[in-house]
Every structure is written in structure tokens, then in C-alpha cells.
Amino acid sequence: MGKAEAINEIKQAVASNKVLVYSKTYCPYCVKAKRALDQFIAGKYTVVELEGRSDMDTMQDALLDITGGRSVPRVFINGKFLGGGDDTAAAASNGTLEKLLKEAGAL
């Protein structure tokens, strides 16, 4: 898959999921983001685990184009990029995450 196809795949996934996380199972920041989401909507969001995918590097390059970063996690809520693990945990602590989830209809 080329980068243009990866960008299209990501944009379609973001558009069709209220809450979407691009992740790697072994990444501590990904675990942090998922724990923050689990406080509100455990099991009710979509996770795309990138490790093991033959197009992992291409997907991360596409995420760089879309979000300005290729590291994971990349958390999207209601079609908008929220941030990574620290951003998601901070949003959970300060009340922003709950507000965004309610606005998205995910909570």
C-alpha cells in the first residue's frame, strides 16, 4: 500500500468511528491512552494495532501527514485528532475527554 492509500484508509476510519486509536500493543503510551478512554467508554472504541502489519511504516508516515506526528498512540474523537497518550490522559484528568466523548455521542 502506498502512502496515498494509507491516508485514505485512515481518513475513512476516522470518519466512520466516533473514537479511534492507532496503537501498538506493547507501547506504554498507547496503554496510557486506552486506560484513559476505558474510564469512560471501556470496550466502546476502535483500536487499530499497527504492529505486525506489513504496511506499519506507511501507516505511520500517513499519520504524520495527517496529525503532524508518526508516533503512537494517535487518538481521534469525533473526526478530530486529540493527541497521544499524555494528551489523552491529561484530557481525562481535566474533564475535556468526558466532554469530547459526550459531544461525539460516544458516552
CSV table of C-alpha atoms in Angstrom, one decimal:
chain,number,residue,atom,x,y,z
A,1,MET,CA,0.0,0.0,0.0
A,2,GLY,CA,1.3,3.4,-0.9
A,3,LYS,CA,1.0,6.5,1.4
A,4,ALA,CA,-1.9,8.0,-0.5
A,5,GLU,CA,-3.9,4.7,0.1
A,6,ALA,CA,-2.9,4.7,3.7
A,7,ILE,CA,-4.0,8.3,4.1
A,8,ASN,CA,-7.4,7.4,2.6
A,9,GLU,CA,-7.7,4.3,4.8
A,10,ILE,CA,-7.0,6.5,7.9
A,11,LYS,CA,-9.4,9.2,6.9
A,12,GLN,CA,-12.2,6.7,6.2
A,13,ALA,CA,-11.6,5.0,9.6
A,14,VAL,CA,-11.6,8.4,11.4
A,15,ALA,CA,-14.9,9.4,9.7
A,16,SER,CA,-16.6,6.1,10.5
A,17,ASN,CA,-15.6,5.7,14.1
A,18,LYS,CA,-16.6,8.1,16.9
A,19,VAL,CA,-13.4,7.2,18.8
A,20,LEU,CA,-10.4,5.7,17.1
A,21,VAL,CA,-6.9,4.9,18.4
A,22,TYR,CA,-3.9,3.9,16.3
A,23,SER,CA,-1.8,1.9,18.7
A,24,LYS,CA,0.9,-0.8,19.3
A,25,THR,CA,0.1,-3.3,22.0
A,26,TYR,CA,3.5,-3.1,23.6
A,27,CYS,CA,3.6,0.8,23.7
A,28,PRO,CA,3.3,2.2,27.3
A,29,TYR,CA,1.8,5.5,25.9
A,30,CYS,CA,-0.8,3.5,24.0
A,31,VAL,CA,-1.7,1.7,27.2
A,32,LYS,CA,-2.0,5.1,28.9
A,33,ALA,CA,-4.4,6.4,26.3
A,34,LYS,CA,-6.5,3.3,26.3
A,35,ARG,CA,-6.7,3.4,30.1
A,36,ALA,CA,-7.9,7.0,29.9
A,37,LEU,CA,-10.6,6.1,27.4
A,38,ASP,CA,-11.5,3.0,29.5
A,39,GLN,CA,-12.5,5.2,32.4
A,40,PHE,CA,-15.4,6.4,30.3
A,41,ILE,CA,-16.1,4.0,27.4
A,42,ALA,CA,-14.4,0.7,28.0
A,43,GLY,CA,-14.7,-1.6,25.0
A,44,LYS,CA,-16.7,1.0,23.1
A,45,TYR,CA,-14.0,2.4,20.8
A,46,THR,CA,-12.0,1.2,17.9
A,47,VAL,CA,-8.3,0.3,18.2
A,48,VAL,CA,-6.1,-0.3,15.2
A,49,GLU,CA,-3.0,-2.1,16.3
A,50,LEU,CA,-0.2,-1.3,13.8
A,51,GLU,CA,2.5,-3.8,14.8
A,52,GLY,CA,2.6,-6.9,12.7
A,53,ARG,CA,1.0,-5.1,9.7
A,54,SER,CA,3.2,-5.2,6.6
A,55,ASP,CA,2.2,-1.5,6.0
A,56,MET,CA,3.0,-0.3,9.5
A,57,ASP,CA,5.7,2.2,8.4
A,58,THR,CA,3.5,3.5,5.6
A,59,MET,CA,0.6,3.9,8.0
A,60,GLN,CA,2.8,5.8,10.5
A,61,ASP,CA,4.0,8.0,7.6
A,62,ALA,CA,0.4,8.7,6.7
A,63,LEU,CA,-0.4,9.5,10.4
A,64,LEU,CA,2.5,12.0,10.3
A,65,ASP,CA,0.9,13.8,7.3
A,66,ILE,CA,-2.5,13.9,9.0
A,67,THR,CA,-1.5,14.7,12.6
A,68,GLY,CA,2.0,16.1,12.5
A,69,GLY,CA,3.4,13.0,14.3
A,70,ARG,CA,4.1,9.4,13.4
A,71,SER,CA,4.4,8.1,17.0
A,72,VAL,CA,1.6,6.1,18.6
A,73,PRO,CA,-0.9,6.4,20.0
A,74,ARG,CA,-2.8,8.7,17.7
A,75,VAL,CA,-6.3,9.3,19.3
A,76,PHE,CA,-9.2,10.6,17.2
A,77,ILE,CA,-12.5,11.7,18.7
A,78,ASN,CA,-15.5,12.7,16.5
A,79,GLY,CA,-13.3,13.1,13.4
A,80,LYS,CA,-10.7,15.3,15.1
A,81,PHE,CA,-7.2,14.4,16.3
A,82,LEU,CA,-6.9,14.6,20.1
A,83,GLY,CA,-3.3,13.7,20.6
A,84,GLY,CA,-1.2,10.9,22.1
A,85,GLY,CA,-1.0,9.1,25.4
A,86,ASP,CA,-0.1,12.1,27.6
A,87,ASP,CA,-2.7,14.3,25.9
A,88,THR,CA,-5.4,11.8,26.3
A,89,ALA,CA,-4.6,11.1,30.0
A,90,ALA,CA,-4.5,14.9,30.6
A,91,ALA,CA,-7.8,15.3,28.9
A,92,ALA,CA,-9.3,12.6,31.1
A,93,SER,CA,-7.9,14.3,34.3
A,94,ASN,CA,-9.2,17.8,33.4
A,95,GLY,CA,-12.6,16.9,32.2
A,96,THR,CA,-12.0,17.6,28.5
A,97,LEU,CA,-12.1,13.9,27.5
A,98,GLU,CA,-15.5,13.3,29.0
A,99,LYS,CA,-16.9,16.5,27.3
A,100,LEU,CA,-15.5,15.4,23.9
A,101,LEU,CA,-16.9,11.9,24.3
A,102,LYS,CA,-20.3,13.3,25.1
A,103,GLU,CA,-20.2,15.7,22.1
A,104,ALA,CA,-19.3,12.7,19.9
A,105,GLY,CA,-22.2,10.7,21.2
A,106,ALA,CA,-19.8,8.0,22.4
A,107,LEU,CA,-20.7,8.5,26.1
